[in-house]
Protein backbone atom coordinates (compact mmCIF):
# COMPACT_ATOMS: atom_id res chain seq x y z
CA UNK A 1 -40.19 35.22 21.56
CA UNK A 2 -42.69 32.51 22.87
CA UNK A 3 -41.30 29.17 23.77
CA UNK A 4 -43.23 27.57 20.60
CA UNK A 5 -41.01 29.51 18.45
CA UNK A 6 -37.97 28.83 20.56
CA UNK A 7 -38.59 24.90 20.21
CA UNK A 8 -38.95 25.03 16.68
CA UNK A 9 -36.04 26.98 16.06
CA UNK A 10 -33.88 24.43 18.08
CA UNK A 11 -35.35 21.41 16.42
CA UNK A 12 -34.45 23.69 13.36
CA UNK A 13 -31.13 24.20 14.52
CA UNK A 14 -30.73 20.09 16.03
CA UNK A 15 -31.98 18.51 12.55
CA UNK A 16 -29.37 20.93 10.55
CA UNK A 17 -26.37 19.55 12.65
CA UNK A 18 -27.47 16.36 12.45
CA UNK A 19 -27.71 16.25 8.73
CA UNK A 20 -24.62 18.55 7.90
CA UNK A 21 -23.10 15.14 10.34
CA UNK A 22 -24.82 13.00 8.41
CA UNK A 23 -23.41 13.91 5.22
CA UNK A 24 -19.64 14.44 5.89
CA UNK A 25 -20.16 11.18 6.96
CA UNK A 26 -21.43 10.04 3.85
CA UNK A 27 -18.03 10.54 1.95
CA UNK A 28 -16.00 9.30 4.73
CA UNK A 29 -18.32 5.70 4.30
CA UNK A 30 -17.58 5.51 0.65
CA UNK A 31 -14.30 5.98 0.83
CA UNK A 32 -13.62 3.17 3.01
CA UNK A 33 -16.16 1.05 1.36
CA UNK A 34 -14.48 1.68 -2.23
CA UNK A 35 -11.47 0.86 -0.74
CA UNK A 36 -12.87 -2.35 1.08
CA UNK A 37 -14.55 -3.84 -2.35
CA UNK A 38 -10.75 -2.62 -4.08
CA UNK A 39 -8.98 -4.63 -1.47
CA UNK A 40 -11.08 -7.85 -2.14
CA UNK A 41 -9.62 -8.23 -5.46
CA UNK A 42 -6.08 -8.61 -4.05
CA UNK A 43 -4.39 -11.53 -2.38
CA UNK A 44 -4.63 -10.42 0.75
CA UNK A 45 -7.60 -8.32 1.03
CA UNK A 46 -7.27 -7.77 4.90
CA UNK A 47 -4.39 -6.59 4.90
CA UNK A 48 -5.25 -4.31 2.14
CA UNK A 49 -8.23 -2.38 3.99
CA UNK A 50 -6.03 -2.99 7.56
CA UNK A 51 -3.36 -0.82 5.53
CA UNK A 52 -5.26 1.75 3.48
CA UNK A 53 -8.16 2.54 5.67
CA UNK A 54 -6.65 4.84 7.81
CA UNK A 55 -5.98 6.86 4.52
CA UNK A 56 -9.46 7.13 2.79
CA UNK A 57 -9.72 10.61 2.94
CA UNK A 58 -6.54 11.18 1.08
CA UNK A 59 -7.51 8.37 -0.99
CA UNK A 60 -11.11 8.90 -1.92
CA UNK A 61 -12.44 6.75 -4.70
CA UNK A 62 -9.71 7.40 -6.90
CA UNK A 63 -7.97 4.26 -8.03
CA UNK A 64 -4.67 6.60 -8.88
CA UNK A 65 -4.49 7.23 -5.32
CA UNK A 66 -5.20 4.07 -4.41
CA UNK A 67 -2.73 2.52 -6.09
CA UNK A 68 -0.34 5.37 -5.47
CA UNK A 69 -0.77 4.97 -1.73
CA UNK A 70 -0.47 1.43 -1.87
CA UNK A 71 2.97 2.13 -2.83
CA UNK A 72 3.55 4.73 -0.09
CA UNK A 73 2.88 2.25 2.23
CA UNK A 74 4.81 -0.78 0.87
CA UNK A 75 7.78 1.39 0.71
CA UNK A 76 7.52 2.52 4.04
CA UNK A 77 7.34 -1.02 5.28
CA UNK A 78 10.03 -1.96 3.02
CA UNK A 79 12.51 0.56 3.91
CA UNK A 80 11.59 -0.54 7.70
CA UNK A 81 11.83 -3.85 7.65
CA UNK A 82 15.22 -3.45 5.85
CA UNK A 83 16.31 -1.38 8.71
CA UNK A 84 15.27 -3.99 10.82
CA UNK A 85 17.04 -7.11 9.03
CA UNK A 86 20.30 -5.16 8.74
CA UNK A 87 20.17 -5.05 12.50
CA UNK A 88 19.32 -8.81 12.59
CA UNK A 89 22.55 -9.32 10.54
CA UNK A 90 24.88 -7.81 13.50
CA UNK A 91 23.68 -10.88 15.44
CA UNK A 92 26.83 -12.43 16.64
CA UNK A 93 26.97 -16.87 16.38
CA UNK A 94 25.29 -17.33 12.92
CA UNK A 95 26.58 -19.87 10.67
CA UNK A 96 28.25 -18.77 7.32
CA UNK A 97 25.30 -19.65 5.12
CA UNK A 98 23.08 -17.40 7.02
CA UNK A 99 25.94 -14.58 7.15
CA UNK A 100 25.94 -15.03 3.46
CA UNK A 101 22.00 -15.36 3.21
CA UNK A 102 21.41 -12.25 5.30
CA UNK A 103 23.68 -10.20 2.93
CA UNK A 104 22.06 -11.25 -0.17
CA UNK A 105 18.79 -10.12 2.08
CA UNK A 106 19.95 -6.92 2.58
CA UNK A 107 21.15 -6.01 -1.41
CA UNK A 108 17.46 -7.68 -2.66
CA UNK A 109 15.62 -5.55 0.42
CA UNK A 110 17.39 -2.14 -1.14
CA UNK A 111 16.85 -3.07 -4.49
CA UNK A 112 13.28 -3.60 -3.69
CA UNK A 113 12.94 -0.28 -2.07
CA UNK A 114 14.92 1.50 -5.17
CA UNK A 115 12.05 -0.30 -7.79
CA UNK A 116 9.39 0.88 -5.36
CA UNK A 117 10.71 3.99 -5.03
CA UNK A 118 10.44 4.37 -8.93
CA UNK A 119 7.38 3.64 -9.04
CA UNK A 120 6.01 5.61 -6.68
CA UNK A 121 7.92 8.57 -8.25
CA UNK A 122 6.52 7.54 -11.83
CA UNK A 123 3.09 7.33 -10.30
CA UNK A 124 3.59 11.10 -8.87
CA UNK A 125 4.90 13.08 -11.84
CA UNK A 126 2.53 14.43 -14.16
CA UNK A 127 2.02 12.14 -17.09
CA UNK A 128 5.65 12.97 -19.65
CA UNK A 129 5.09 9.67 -21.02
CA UNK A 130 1.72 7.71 -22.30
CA UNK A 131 0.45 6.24 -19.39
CA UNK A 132 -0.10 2.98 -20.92
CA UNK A 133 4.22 3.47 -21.15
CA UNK A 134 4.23 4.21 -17.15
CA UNK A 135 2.12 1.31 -16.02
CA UNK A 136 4.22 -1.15 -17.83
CA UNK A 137 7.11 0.79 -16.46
CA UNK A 138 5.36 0.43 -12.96
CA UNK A 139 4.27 -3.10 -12.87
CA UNK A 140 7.56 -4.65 -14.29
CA UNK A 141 9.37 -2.39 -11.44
CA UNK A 142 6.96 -4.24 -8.50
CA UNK A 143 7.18 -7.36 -9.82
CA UNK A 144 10.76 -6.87 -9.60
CA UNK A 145 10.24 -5.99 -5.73
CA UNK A 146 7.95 -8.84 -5.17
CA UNK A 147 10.93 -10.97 -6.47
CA UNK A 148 14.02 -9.56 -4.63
CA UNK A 149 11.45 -10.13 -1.11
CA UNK A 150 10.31 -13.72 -2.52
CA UNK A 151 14.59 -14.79 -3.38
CA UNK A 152 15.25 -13.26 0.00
CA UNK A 153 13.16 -15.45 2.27
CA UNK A 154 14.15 -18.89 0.01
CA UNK A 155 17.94 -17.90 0.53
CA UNK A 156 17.24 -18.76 4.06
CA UNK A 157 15.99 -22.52 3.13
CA UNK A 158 17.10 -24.89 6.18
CA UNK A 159 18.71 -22.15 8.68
CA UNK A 160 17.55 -21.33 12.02
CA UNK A 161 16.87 -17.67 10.96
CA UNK A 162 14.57 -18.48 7.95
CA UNK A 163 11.56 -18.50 10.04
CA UNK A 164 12.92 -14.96 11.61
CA UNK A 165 14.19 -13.34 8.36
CA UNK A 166 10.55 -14.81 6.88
CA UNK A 167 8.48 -13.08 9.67
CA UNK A 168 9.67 -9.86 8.98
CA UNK A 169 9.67 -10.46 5.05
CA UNK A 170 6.34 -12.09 4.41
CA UNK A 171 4.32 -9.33 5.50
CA UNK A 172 6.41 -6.34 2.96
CA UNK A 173 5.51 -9.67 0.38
CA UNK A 174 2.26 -9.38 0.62
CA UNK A 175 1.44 -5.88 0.87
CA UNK A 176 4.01 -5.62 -2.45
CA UNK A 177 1.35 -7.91 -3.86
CA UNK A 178 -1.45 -6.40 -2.94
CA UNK A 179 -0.11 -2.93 -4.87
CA UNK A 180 0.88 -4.57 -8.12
CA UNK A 181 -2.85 -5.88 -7.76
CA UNK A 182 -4.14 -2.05 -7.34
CA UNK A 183 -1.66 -0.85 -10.07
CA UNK A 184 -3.21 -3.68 -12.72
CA UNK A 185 -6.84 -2.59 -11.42
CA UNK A 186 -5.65 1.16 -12.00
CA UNK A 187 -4.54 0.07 -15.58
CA UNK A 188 -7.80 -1.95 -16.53
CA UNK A 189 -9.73 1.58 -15.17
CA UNK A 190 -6.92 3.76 -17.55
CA UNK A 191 -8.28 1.79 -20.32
CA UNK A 192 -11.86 2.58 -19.69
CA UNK A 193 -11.51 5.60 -19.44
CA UNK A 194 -9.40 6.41 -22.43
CA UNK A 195 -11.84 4.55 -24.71
């Protein structure tokens, strides 16, 4: 074989690579960039793509999975930071109104991770009900959540652990926010769809 035909079959073989790169990186960009321009309808959009990104492949552009991780995530973070305010409780020299303020914290924490936990089981089983049934079911469950975390921080009002109990509690807040924002876009694309 000549060294013409050598050197095109390399730039043969070089251009093929580089375009079977090319496109598996095409999916890879949409994914992140449908989940950047879902994010920027949310509260806190940064924290949205800072928390989802790492999961566009699983995610896609599907707003089901979207939302459903979403909720994977918040519960994660919920069940963590519960963890870690139950070990801020064993903190010895509080007064009483923060004893009593950190165990209403931990009850609202694990009722917010039961609701999310709901939904995120709802959101996984194969449609038994009408969906239009489940999203209610699901966005009256996360409000709920977004509640229990917003009643926990305020029963801290004018104690030297609010600003520690609201560190911890602000962020599960606002990523709770942020999936009630991806269930309602979920629900608006539902409805499209269905009619």
């Amino acid at each position: 074989m000549n060294s013409l035909a050598q050197n095109t079959i390399l730039i043969i073989l070089l251009y093929t690579a580089s375009s079977v790169t090319f496109i598996s990186a095409l999916p890879a960009k949409a994914n992140v960039e449908f989940i950047k321009s879902s994010c920027s309808f949310t509260t806190y959009p940064t924290l949205c793509v800072n928390s989802l990104s790492t999961r566009a492949g699983a995610i896609q552009t599907s707003p089901k999975l979207l939302a459903q991780i979403a909720l994977s995530v918040t519960l994660d973070t919920t069940r963590s930071t519960s963890t870690a305010i139950v070990k801020l409780s064993q903190v010895h020299g509080m007064a009483p109104l923060e004893v009593s303020a950190m165990k209403d914290c931990i009850e609202l924490l694990g009722d917010s991770v039961y609701e999310l936990k709901n939904s995120l089981e709802e959101m996984s089983r194969p449609g038994s009900k009408s969906s239009r049934l489940v999203i209610s079911d699901l966005q009256t469950w996360v409000s709920a959540a977004m509640t229990d975390e917003d009643t926990c921080i305020e029963g801290f009002a004018n104690t030297k652990m609010k600003n520690v109990v609201r560190g911890k509690i602000v962020n599960v807040a606002h990523l709770t926010s942020n999936a009630l924002a991806l269930i309602n876009s979920y629900a608006t694309f539902s409805k499209q769809v269905v009619n």
